[in-house]
Structure formats: structure tokens, C-alpha cells
XYZ file of C-alpha atoms in Angstrom:
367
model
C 0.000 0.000 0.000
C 1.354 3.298 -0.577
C 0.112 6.745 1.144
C 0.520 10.265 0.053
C -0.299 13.185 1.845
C -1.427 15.935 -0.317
C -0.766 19.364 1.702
C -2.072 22.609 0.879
C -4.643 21.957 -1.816
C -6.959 24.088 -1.182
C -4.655 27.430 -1.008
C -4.216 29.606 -3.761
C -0.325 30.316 -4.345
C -0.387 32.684 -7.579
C 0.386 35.521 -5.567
C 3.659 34.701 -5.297
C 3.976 34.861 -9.159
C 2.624 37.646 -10.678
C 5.644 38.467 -12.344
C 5.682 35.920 -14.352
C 3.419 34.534 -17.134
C 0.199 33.099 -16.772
C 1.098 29.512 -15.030
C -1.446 26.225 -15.580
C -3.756 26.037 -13.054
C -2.137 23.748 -10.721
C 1.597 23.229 -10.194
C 2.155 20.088 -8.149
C 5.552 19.055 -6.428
C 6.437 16.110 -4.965
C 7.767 15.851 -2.099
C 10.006 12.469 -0.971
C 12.441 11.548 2.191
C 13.362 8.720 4.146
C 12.317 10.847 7.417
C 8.916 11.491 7.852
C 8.801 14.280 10.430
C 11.271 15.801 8.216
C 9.226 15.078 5.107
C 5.950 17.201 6.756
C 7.873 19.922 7.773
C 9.540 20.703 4.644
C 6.254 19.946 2.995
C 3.968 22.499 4.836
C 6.561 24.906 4.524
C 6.402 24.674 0.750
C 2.557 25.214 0.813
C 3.129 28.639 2.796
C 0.713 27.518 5.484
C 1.275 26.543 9.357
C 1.466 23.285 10.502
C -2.095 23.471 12.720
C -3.818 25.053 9.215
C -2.595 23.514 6.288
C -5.132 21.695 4.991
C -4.261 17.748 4.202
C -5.835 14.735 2.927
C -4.222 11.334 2.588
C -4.387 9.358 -0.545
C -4.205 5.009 -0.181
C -4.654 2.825 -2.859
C -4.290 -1.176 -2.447
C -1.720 -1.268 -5.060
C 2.653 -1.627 -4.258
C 3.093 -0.762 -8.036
C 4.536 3.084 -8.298
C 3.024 3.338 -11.918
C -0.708 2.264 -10.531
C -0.371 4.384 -7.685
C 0.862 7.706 -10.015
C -2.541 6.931 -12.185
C -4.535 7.204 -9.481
C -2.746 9.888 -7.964
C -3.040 11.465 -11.206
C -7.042 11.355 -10.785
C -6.906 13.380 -7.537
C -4.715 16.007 -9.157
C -6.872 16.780 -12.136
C -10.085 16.482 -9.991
C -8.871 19.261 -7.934
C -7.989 21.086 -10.885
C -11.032 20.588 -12.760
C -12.651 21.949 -9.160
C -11.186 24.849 -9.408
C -7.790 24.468 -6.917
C -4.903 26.720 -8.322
C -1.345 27.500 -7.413
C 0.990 25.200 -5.389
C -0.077 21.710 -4.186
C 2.525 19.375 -2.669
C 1.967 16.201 -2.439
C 3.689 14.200 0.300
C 4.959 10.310 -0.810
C 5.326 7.578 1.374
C 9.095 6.973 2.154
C 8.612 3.799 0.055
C 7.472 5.220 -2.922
C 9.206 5.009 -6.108
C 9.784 8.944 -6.071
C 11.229 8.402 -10.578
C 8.331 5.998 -11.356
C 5.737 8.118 -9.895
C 7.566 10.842 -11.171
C 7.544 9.682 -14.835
C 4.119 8.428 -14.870
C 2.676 11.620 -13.032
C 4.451 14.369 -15.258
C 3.188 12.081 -18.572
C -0.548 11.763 -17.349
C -1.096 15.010 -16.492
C 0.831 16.243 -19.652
C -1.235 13.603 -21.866
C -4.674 15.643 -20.764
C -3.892 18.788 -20.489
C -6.972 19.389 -23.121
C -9.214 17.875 -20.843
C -9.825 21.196 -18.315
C -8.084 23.573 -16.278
C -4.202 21.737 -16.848
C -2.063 20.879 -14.000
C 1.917 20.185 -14.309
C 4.129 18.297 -12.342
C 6.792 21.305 -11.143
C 8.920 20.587 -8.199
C 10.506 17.261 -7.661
C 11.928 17.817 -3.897
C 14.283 15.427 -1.424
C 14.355 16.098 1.785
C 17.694 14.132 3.443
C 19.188 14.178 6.771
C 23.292 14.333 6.170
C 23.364 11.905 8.834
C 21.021 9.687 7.269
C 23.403 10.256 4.176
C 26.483 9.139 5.744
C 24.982 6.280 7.283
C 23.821 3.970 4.056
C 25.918 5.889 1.235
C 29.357 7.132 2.569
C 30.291 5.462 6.134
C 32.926 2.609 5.071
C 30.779 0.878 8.682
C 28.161 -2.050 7.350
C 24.885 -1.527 6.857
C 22.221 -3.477 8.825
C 22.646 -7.086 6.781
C 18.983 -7.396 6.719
C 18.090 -4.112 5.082
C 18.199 -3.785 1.382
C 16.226 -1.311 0.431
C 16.569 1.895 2.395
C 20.363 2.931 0.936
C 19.094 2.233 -2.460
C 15.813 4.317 -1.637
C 18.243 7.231 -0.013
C 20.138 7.463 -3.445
C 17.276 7.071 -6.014
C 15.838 10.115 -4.144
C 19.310 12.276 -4.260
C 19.261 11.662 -7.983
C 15.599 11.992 -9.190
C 15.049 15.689 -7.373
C 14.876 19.406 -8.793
C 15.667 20.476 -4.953
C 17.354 18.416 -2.304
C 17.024 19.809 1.345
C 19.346 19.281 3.779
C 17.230 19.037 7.079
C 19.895 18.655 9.660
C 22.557 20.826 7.827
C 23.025 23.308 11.086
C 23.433 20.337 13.280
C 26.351 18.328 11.404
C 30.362 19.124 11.251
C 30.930 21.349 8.107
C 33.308 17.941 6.672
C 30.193 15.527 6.839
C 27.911 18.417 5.212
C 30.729 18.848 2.669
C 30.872 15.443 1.808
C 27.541 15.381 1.462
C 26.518 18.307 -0.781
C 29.371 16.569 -2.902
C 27.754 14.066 -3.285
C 24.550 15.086 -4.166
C 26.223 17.489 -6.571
C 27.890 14.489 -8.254
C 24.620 12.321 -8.507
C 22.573 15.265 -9.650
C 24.598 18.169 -11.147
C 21.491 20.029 -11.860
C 20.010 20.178 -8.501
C 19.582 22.780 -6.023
C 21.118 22.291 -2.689
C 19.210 23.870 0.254
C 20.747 23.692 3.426
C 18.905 25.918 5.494
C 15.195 24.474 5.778
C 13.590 28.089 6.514
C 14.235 29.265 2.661
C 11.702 26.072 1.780
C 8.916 29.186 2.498
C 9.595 30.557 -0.661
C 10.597 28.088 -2.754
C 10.184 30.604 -5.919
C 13.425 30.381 -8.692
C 13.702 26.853 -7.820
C 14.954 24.842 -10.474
C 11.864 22.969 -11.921
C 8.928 23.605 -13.966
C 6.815 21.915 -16.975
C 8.678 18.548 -17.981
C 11.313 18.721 -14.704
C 11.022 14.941 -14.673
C 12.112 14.061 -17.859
C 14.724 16.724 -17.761
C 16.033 14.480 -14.829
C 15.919 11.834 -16.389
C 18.440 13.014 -18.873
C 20.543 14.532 -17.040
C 21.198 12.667 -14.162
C 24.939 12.607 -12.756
C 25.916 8.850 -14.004
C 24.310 9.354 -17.758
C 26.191 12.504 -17.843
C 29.566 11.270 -17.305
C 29.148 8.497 -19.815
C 27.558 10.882 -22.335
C 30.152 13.775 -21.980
C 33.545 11.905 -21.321
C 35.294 16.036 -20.970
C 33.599 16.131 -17.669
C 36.201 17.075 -14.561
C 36.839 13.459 -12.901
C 38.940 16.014 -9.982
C 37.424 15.634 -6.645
C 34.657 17.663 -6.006
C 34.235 18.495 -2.193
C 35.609 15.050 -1.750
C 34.065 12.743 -3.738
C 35.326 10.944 -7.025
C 33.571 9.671 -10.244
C 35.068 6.784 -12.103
C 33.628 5.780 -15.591
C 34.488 1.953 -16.778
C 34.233 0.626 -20.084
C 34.947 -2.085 -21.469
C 33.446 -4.101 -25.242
C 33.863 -7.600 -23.463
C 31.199 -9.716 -21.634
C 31.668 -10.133 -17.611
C 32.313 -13.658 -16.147
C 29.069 -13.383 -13.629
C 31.018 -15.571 -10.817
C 34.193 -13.766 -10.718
C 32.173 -10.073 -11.005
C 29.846 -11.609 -8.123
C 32.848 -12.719 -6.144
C 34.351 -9.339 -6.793
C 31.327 -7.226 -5.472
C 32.331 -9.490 -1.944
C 36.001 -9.478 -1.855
C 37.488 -7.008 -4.063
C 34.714 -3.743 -4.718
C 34.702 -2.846 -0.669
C 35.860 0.013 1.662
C 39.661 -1.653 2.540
C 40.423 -1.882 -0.705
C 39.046 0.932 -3.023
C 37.707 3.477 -0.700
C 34.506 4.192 -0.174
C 31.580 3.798 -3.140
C 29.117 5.306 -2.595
C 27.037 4.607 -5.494
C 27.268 3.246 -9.124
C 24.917 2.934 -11.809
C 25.827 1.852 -15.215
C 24.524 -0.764 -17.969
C 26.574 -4.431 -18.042
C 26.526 -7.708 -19.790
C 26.985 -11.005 -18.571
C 28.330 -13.711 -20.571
C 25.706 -16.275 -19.396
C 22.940 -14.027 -20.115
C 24.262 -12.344 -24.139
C 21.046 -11.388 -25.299
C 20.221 -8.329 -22.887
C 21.864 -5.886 -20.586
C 21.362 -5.588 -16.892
C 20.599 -2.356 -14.906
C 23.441 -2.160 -12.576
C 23.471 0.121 -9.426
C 24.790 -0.132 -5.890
C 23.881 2.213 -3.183
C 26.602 1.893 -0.090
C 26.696 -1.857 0.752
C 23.682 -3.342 -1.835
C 23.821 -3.968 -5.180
C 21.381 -4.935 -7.637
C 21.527 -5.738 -11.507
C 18.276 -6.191 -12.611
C 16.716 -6.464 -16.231
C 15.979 -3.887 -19.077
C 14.617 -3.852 -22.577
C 17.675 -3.474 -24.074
C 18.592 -6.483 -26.889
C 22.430 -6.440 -27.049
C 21.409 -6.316 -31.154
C 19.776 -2.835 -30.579
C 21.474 -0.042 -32.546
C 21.426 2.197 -29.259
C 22.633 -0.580 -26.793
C 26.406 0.204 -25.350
C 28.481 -2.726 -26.376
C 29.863 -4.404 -23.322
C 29.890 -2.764 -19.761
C 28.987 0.924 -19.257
C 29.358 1.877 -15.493
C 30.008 5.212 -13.189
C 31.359 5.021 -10.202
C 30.597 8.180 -7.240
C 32.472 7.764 -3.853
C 35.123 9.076 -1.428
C 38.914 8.510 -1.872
C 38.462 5.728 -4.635
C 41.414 3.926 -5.587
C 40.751 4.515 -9.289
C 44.007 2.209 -9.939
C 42.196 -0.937 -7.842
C 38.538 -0.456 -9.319
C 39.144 -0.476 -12.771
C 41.952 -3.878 -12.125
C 39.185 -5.651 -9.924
C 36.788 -5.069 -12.694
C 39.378 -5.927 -15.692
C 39.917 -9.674 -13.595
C 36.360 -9.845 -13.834
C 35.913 -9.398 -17.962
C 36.517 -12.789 -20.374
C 39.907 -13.437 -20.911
C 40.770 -13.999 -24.876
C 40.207 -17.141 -24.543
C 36.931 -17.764 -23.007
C 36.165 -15.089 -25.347
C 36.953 -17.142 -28.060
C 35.169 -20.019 -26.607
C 31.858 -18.333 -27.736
C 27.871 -17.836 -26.400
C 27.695 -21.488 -26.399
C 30.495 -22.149 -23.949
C 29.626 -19.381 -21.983
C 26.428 -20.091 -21.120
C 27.774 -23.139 -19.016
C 29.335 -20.671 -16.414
C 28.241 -20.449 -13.009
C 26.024 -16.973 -12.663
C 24.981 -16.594 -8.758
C 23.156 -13.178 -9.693
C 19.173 -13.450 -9.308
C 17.705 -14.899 -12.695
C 15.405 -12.795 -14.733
C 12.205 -13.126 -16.179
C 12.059 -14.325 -19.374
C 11.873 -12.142 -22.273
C 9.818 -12.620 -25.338
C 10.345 -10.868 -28.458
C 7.174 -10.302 -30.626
């Protein structure tokens, strides 16, 4: 089940922005964290209104898909528009929300019937993170709880898919952790504002945002950047590193899976704190994996992409964000992990006999 809080509604916003154009009726942003007293705060500050008055209404569907959930969130946001609410809304997601999905599918709904009625746009995309919280699952070399493999990944996804990230605890931490952190955040998502004093939330005007801010993000996120323009500065920027590997050849999925244990961990390349990238096993030819890791969990899981498709990378594609990375030791843990020439040689056939411990995927049927 997901829950949303919608926040403000009901209050009319435009007064803020009669300098500029006219503006759709309704201009929506979303608001996502891992903390939810946080989360509210930074929420009802957005809408302009006091705790005790904002006006709020929570949204449930019986549905754990993002996409489902967006649709019917969707529904809410247009009724309100059609009902005559203008201005800012913010709408409040559950910590376990799919902030990207929801964003997607929200921004392309509301664009796709904008002829229907008064329009509303998706505008704002906002994170609110703790930099403790941040240090914790992304940049501490300490484990993470063994049984929790969701919340780092969560923590990331939300640093990356964001117009505005807010700091909460910024006045509370030592100026090397918030460092660190806004490093960070400015590596995953160059384009972001960083807001690290939670009282300029009550005017949130010349944020970065507006009409299509999702699929903006999507573009330009800080991983697709630095394998799209190579000239970017790979310097240390407040303290964190970006690595980009590539490499035409096929991984061997038991030595890469053995290396994620033994090889890709604090005590011997520093610190990564995340990585996102496209790869191909040799036991599985046909299709490239999503790879990402977020602090100590790491996932490769499926995509669309045939290995025969004119846009598909050829071989491994992966970006590397962290502190004090031993570039030297990444890229020669991930080299031992690529086909030698002569398994190469060897062929799909031969290959497909390998042990792979990674999680299977679905099938996938070409029509």
C-alpha cells in the first residue's frame, strides 16, 4: 500500500507569481524523504501555510506498483484542478514510494490531458535528506544493517531523481560531513539545487523545476552525464570521485559476483558510494542488466535493451561516485572480472555453461 499526503490543496499560491506569465492552473511538487517528520515539515513549509492550518488529505490505494499508484494519484490532481484548486499543491509520498516511477508516470498523465480542463503540471521534484542519514547507508565505510536492502538504495534514487534536495539537519552536522555530502549530491545530480537551510523552503520561488522537470532528470542525471560527456572534470569535487568503466567484453558473472564481496569494498578501493551503469553477462548475451549499488547493496536487474539494438552500449557501461576511490584498484578488480581472450573465443555457447549466482530474470519474449 502506498500513502501520500497531499498538503495545501486548497490554497491559492499565484500571488507569489505575478511576475511571471500566466502559469497552468495547478503546479504540483512532490515531495520524498526517508524521514517522515522531516518530510511534513519541509512539505507544509512549501505550501506557505502553518502546521495546525494547512489543509491535508491522505491518498491510499491497495496497489505496491509506483506506476498504478501515479494513475490514481493522477485522478486526484486533475479532480482538484477541474474543481477549481490553483497554485501550489505538494503532495507528500510515502518513504517507500518510487519517487522516478511516480515521477515519470505523473508528469506524462497530467501532460497527456492537459486538453481535458483547467491543466495541472508536475513542477517541483523535492528530497528532503538528513546528512546523517546520508552518511549512514551511502558514505560510512561501517556495514549496513545485513537485513536491510532497500533503504540505501531508496536514499540514493531520491538524491538523484530531485529538482531540490534539502538538507534538514545541515546546522546540526560538522561542516566535513555536510561537505561530503553536498558533494555528493552534486555528483549524482549536477542540476540540482542544494538547500541547506530548511527556513528558505517558504519561498521556494526560482527553484529549479517547472513543466517537464522529470524528464529533464531523467536526462541529465549525474551517471548518464559522465558516460555521455567523457570532458567532464573526474577532480574531486568536495571530496568525492567519479570513475567511468568501459569495457566491449562480456563479464564472467562468478568472478564479477565474487568481486562485489572481496574485491569492490571500503579496505580496498575506498569508499563507493554509489554506481549505476549498464553491463553484460556472458551467461545471459542477449540483454543488458541495470546495474546500481547504493553503499553496501547492489542490484543488476533487467531492461529492454537487446544487445542487437542499434542504441545498446556494447559491453559494460558503469560510473562510479564515492570518497577517496582507488581509481588504480577499481578499474583492475573489474578488468579480472571481464573474459579473458580465450573464453572469449570459446563463444555464447560455452559461456552459457558458467556459473552466474546473480538473481535470474524473467524471461523475455520478443514479438
Amino acid at each position: 500500500m502506498v500513502l501520500t499526503r497531499v498538503v495545501g490543496m486548497d490554497r491559492s499560491t499565484e500571488a507569489r507569481d505575478t511576475a511571471r506569465p500566466p502559469a497552468p492552473a495547478l503546479r504540483v511538487a512532490l515531495v520524498s524523504g526517508l524521514d517522515s517528520t522531516e518530510r511534513s515539515r519541509v512539505s507544509r513549509m512549501i505550501a506557505g501555510v502553518p502546521a495546525e492550518d494547512a489543509p491535508t488529505s491522505d491518498i491510499t490505494d491497495e496497489t505496491e506498483d509506483s506506476a498504478e499508484f501515479a494513475l490514481v494519484l493522477a485522478e486526484h490532481v486533475l479532480a482538484a484542478a477541474h474543481a477549481g484548486a490553483t497554485g501550489r499543491t505538494v503532495i507528500e509520498l510515502d518513504a517507500e514510494a518510487d519517487v522516478m516511477e511516480v515521477g515519470f508516470v505523473l508528469e506524462t498523465e497530467l501532460e497527456g490531458r492537459r486538453n481535458e480542463g483547467p491543466p495541472a503540471e508536475l513542477h517541483d521534484l523535492v528530497t528532503v535528506a538528513r546528512v546523517r542519514d546520508v552518511h549512514r547507508w551511502l558514505l560510512s565505510a561501517a556495514p549496513a544493517p545485513a537485513v536491510d536492502f532497500v533503504t540505501a538504495e531508496s536514499l540514493a534514487s531520491q538524491l538523484e531523481f530531485a529538482t531540490v534536495v534539502v538538507l534538514a539537519d545541515a546546522a546540526d552536522v560538522s561542516p566535513g560531513q555536510l561537505r561530503s555530502t553536498v558533494g555528493l549530491v552534486q555528483r549524482l545530480n549536477p542540476d540540482a539545487a542544494v538547500v541547506t537551510s530548511v527556513a528558505t523552503a517558504r519561498q521556494p520561488t526560482g527553484w529549479p523545476g517547472g513543466r517537464g522537470c522529470a524528464r529533464r532528470l531523467g536526462r541529465r542525471m549525474g551517471w548518464t552525464r559522465a558516460l555521455a560527456e567523457p570532458d567532464l572534470p573526474a577532480a574531486s569535487w568536495n571530496g568525492v570521485d567519479v570513475l567511468v568503466f568501459r569495457d566491449p567484453r562480456p563479464f564472467h558473472p562468478d568472478r564479477l559476483f565474487d568481486s562485489v564481496r572481496h574485491r569492490l569494498v571500503p579496505d580496498q578501493v575506498g569508499r563507493i558510494a554509489r554506481s549505476r551503469g549498464l553491463v553484460q553477462l556472458a551467461t545471459r548475451p542477449d540483454h543488458h542488466g541495470s546495474w546500481r549499488s547504493a553503499g553496501d547493496t547492489v542490484s543488476l536487474d533487467p531492461t529492454g535493451i537487446a544487445s542487437w539494438d542499434p542504441d545498446a552500449p556494447i559491453g559494460q557501461e558503469m560510473v562510479f561516485f564515492g570518497e577517496h576511490l582507488d581509481r588504480d584498484e577499481i578499474i583492475a578488480a573489474l578488468h579480472a572480472c571481464l573474459l579473458t581472450d580465450d573464453e572469449l573465443l570459446a563463444g555464447p555457447t560455452s559461456w552459457r555453461r558458467y556459473g552466474d549466482p546473480f538473481p535470474a530474470w524473467p524471461l523475455h519474449h520478443d514479438h
